[in-house]
CSV table of C-alpha atoms in Angstrom, one decimal:
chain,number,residue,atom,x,y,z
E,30,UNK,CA,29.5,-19.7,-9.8
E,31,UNK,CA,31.9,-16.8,-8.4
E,32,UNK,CA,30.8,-14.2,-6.4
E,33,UNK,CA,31.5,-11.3,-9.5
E,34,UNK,CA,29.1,-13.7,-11.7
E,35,UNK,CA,26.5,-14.3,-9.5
E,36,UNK,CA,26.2,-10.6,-9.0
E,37,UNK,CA,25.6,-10.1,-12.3
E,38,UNK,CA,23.4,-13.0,-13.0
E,39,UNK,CA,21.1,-12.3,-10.3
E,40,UNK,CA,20.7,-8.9,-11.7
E,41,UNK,CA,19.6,-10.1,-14.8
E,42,UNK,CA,17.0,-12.3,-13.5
E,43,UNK,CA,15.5,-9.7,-10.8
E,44,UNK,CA,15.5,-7.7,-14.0
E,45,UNK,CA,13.2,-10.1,-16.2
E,46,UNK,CA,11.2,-11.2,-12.9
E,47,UNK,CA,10.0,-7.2,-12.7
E,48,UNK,CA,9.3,-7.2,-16.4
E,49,UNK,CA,6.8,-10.1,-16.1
E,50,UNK,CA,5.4,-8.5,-13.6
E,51,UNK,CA,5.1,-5.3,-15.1
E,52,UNK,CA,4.0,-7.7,-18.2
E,53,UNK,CA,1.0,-8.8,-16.0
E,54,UNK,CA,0.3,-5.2,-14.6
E,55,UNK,CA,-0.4,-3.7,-11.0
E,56,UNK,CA,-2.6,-5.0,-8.6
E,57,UNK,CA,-1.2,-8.1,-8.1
E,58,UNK,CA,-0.7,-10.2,-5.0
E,59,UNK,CA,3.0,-9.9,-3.7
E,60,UNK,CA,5.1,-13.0,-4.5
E,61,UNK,CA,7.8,-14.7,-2.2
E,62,UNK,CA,10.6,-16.2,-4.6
E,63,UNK,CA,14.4,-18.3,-4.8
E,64,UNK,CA,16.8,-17.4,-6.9
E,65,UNK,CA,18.6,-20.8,-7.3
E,66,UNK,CA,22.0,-21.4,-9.3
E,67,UNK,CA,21.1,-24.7,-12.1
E,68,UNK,CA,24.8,-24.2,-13.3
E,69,UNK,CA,25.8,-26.8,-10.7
E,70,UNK,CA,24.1,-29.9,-12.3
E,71,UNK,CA,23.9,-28.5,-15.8
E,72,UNK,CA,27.1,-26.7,-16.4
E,73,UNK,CA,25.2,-24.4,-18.9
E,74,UNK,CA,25.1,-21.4,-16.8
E,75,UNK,CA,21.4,-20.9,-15.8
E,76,UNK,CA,20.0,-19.1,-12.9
E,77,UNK,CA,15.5,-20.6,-12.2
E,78,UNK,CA,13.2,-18.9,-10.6
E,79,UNK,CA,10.5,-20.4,-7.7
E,80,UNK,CA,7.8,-19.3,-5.9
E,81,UNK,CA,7.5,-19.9,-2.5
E,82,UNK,CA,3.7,-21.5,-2.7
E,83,UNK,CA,2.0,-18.9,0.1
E,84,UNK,CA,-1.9,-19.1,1.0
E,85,UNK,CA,-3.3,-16.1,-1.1
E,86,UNK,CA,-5.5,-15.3,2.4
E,87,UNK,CA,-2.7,-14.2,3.9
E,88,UNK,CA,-2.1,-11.3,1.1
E,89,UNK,CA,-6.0,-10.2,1.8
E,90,UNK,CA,-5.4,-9.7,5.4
E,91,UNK,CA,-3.5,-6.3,3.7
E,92,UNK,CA,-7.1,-4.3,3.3
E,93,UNK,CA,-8.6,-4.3,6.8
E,94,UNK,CA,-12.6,-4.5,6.0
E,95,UNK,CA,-14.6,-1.2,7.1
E,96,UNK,CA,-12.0,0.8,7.6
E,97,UNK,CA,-9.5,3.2,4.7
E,98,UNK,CA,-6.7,2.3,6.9
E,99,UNK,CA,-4.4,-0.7,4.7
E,100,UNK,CA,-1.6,-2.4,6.0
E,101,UNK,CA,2.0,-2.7,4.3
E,102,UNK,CA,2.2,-6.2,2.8
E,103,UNK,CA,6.2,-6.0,4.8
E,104,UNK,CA,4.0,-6.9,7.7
E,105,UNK,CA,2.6,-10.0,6.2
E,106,UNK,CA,6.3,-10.8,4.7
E,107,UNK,CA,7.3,-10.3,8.2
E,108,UNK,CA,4.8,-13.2,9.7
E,109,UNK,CA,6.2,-15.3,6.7
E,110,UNK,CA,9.6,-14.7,7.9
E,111,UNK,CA,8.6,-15.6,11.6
E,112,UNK,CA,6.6,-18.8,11.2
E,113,UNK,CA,9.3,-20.2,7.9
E,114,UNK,CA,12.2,-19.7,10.3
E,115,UNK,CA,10.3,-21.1,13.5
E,116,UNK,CA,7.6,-23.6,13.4
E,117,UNK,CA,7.7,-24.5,9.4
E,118,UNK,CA,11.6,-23.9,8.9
E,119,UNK,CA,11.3,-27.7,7.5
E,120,UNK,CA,8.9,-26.7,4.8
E,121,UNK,CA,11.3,-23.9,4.0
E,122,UNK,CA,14.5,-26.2,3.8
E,123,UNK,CA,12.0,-29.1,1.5
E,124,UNK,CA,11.1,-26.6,-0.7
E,125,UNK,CA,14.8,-24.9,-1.4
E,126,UNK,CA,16.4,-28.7,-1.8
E,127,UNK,CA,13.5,-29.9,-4.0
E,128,UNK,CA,14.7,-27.0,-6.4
E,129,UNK,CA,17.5,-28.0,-9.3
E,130,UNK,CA,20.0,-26.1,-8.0
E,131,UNK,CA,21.5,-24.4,-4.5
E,132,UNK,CA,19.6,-21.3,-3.7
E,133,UNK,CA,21.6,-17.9,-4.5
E,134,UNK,CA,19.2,-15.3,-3.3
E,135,UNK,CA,16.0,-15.0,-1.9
E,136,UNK,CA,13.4,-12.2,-3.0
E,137,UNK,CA,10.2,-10.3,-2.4
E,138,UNK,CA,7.8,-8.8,-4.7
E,139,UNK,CA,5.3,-6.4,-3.8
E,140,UNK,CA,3.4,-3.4,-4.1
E,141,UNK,CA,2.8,-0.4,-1.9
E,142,UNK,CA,3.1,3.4,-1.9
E,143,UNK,CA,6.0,5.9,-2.3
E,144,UNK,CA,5.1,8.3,0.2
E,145,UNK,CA,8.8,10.2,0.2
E,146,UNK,CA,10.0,13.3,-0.8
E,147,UNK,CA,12.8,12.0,-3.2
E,148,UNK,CA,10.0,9.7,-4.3
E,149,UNK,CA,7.8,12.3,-5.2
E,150,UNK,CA,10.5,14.2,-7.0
E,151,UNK,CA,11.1,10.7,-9.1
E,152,UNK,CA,7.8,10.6,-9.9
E,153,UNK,CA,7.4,14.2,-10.7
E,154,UNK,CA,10.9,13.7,-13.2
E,155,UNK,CA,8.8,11.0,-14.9
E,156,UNK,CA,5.7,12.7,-15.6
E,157,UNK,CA,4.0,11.1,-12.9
E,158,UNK,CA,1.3,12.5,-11.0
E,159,UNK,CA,2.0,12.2,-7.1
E,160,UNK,CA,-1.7,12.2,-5.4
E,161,UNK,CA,-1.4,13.3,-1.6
E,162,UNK,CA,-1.4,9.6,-0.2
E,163,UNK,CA,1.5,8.3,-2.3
E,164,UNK,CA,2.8,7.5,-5.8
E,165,UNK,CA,1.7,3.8,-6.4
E,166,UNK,CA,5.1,1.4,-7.2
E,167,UNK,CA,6.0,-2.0,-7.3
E,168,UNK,CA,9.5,-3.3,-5.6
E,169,UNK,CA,11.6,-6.1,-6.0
E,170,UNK,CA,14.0,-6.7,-3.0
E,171,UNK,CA,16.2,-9.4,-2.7
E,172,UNK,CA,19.6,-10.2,-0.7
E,173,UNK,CA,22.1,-12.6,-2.1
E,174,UNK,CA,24.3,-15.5,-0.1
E,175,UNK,CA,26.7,-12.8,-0.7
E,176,UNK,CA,25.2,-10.1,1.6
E,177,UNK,CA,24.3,-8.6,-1.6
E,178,UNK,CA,21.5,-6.2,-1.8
E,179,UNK,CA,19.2,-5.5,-4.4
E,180,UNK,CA,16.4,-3.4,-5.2
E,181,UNK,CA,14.3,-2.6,-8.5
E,182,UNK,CA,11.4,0.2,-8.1
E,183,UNK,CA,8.7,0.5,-11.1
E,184,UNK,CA,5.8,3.5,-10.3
E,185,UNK,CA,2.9,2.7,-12.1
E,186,UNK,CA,2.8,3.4,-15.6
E,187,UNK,CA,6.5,4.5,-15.9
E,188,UNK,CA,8.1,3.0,-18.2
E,189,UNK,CA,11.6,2.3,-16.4
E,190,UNK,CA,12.7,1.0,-13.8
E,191,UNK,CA,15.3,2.4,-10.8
E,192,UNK,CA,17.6,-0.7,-9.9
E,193,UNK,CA,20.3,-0.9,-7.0
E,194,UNK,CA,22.3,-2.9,-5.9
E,195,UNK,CA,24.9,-2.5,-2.8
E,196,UNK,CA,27.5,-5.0,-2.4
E,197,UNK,CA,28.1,-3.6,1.3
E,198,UNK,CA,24.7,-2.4,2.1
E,199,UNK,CA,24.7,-0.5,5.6
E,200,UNK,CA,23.1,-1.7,8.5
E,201,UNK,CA,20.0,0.5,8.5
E,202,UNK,CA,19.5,-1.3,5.0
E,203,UNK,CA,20.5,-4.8,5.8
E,204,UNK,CA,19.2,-5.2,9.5
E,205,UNK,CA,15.6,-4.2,8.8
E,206,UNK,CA,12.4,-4.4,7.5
E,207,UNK,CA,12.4,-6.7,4.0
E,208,UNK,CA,16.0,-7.2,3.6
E,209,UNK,CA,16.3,-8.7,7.1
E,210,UNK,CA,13.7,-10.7,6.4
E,211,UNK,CA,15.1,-12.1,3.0
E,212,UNK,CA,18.3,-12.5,4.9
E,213,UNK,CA,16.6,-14.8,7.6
E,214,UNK,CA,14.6,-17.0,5.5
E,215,UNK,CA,17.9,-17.1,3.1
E,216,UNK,CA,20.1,-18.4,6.1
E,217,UNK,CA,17.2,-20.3,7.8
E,218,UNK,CA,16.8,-22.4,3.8
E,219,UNK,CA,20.8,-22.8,4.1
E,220,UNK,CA,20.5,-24.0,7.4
């Protein structure tokens, strides 16, 4: 599949993945998933979707008991992203090549709170009340084996979505936080 293609096929999957989740509503635990490219065995021009199989436990670590204080679920992607390129890298590589196709993209699905100004401006655009912690959203992130970059945003009860995607993204993008950890575990599963 060319690079112009896969671009646009990706899009379109990222795109139905959010609307099944939005489909199954907030609140849910965040997903780890492989974006993988069928069109090489089947020649009809398919893009499947896995999920990474992650311990549900490690998600509930995200409210810390007795306290108000949460923490991001990036942090627990983040220890994901440590051990699968480390210790488990193995599992990582087994579960990409038991998959009918090679892997295109790697994504994470999560939810968390918009706590920015532009954010709150989005919201406010929408009709969407901003309380003082943060306006609840769910993200999509993914990177691509192209250095691709993507991003769909859904705050709760909006009905659209905001999408990205960067073909060059800059490094404050690409070198940090979730899309450096996509980008690991894509090149670590490539390995």
């Amino acid at each position: 599949m060319k690079a112009v293609r896969r671009a646009t096929v990706l899009t379109a999957a990222l795109t139905a993945v959010e609307a099944l989740a939005d489909e199954e509503g907030f609140d849910a635990y965040p997903t780890l998933l492989g974006l993988f490219d069928s069109t090489s065995l089947t020649g009809v021009g398919s893009l499947d979707t896995a999920v990474f199989p992650i311990d549900t436990q490690v998600w509930r670590q995200h409210a810390m008991l007795g306290t108000r204080l949460t923490l991001p679920y990036w942090i627990g992607l983040h220890a994901i992203t440590d051990t699968l390129t480390t210790t488990k890298a193995g599992e990582l590589r087994a579960w990409s090549h038991a998959q009918l196709g090679p892997l295109l993209a790697m994504a994470f699905l999560g939810e968390g709170l918009d706590t920015s100004e532009s954010g709150r401006h989005a919201a406010a655009a929408l009709g969407i009340p901003a309380a003082d912690d943060g306006i609840p959203l769910r993200a999509l992130t993914a990177c691509d084996v192209d250095g691709r970059h993507y991003q769909i945003l859904r705050y709760r009860s909006a009905a659209a979505t905001t999408s990205v995607m960067l073909n060059d993204p800059p490094a404050e993008i690409a070198d940090h936080g979730i899309a450096a950890d996509l980008r690991r575990l894509l090149s670590t599963a490539h390995a």
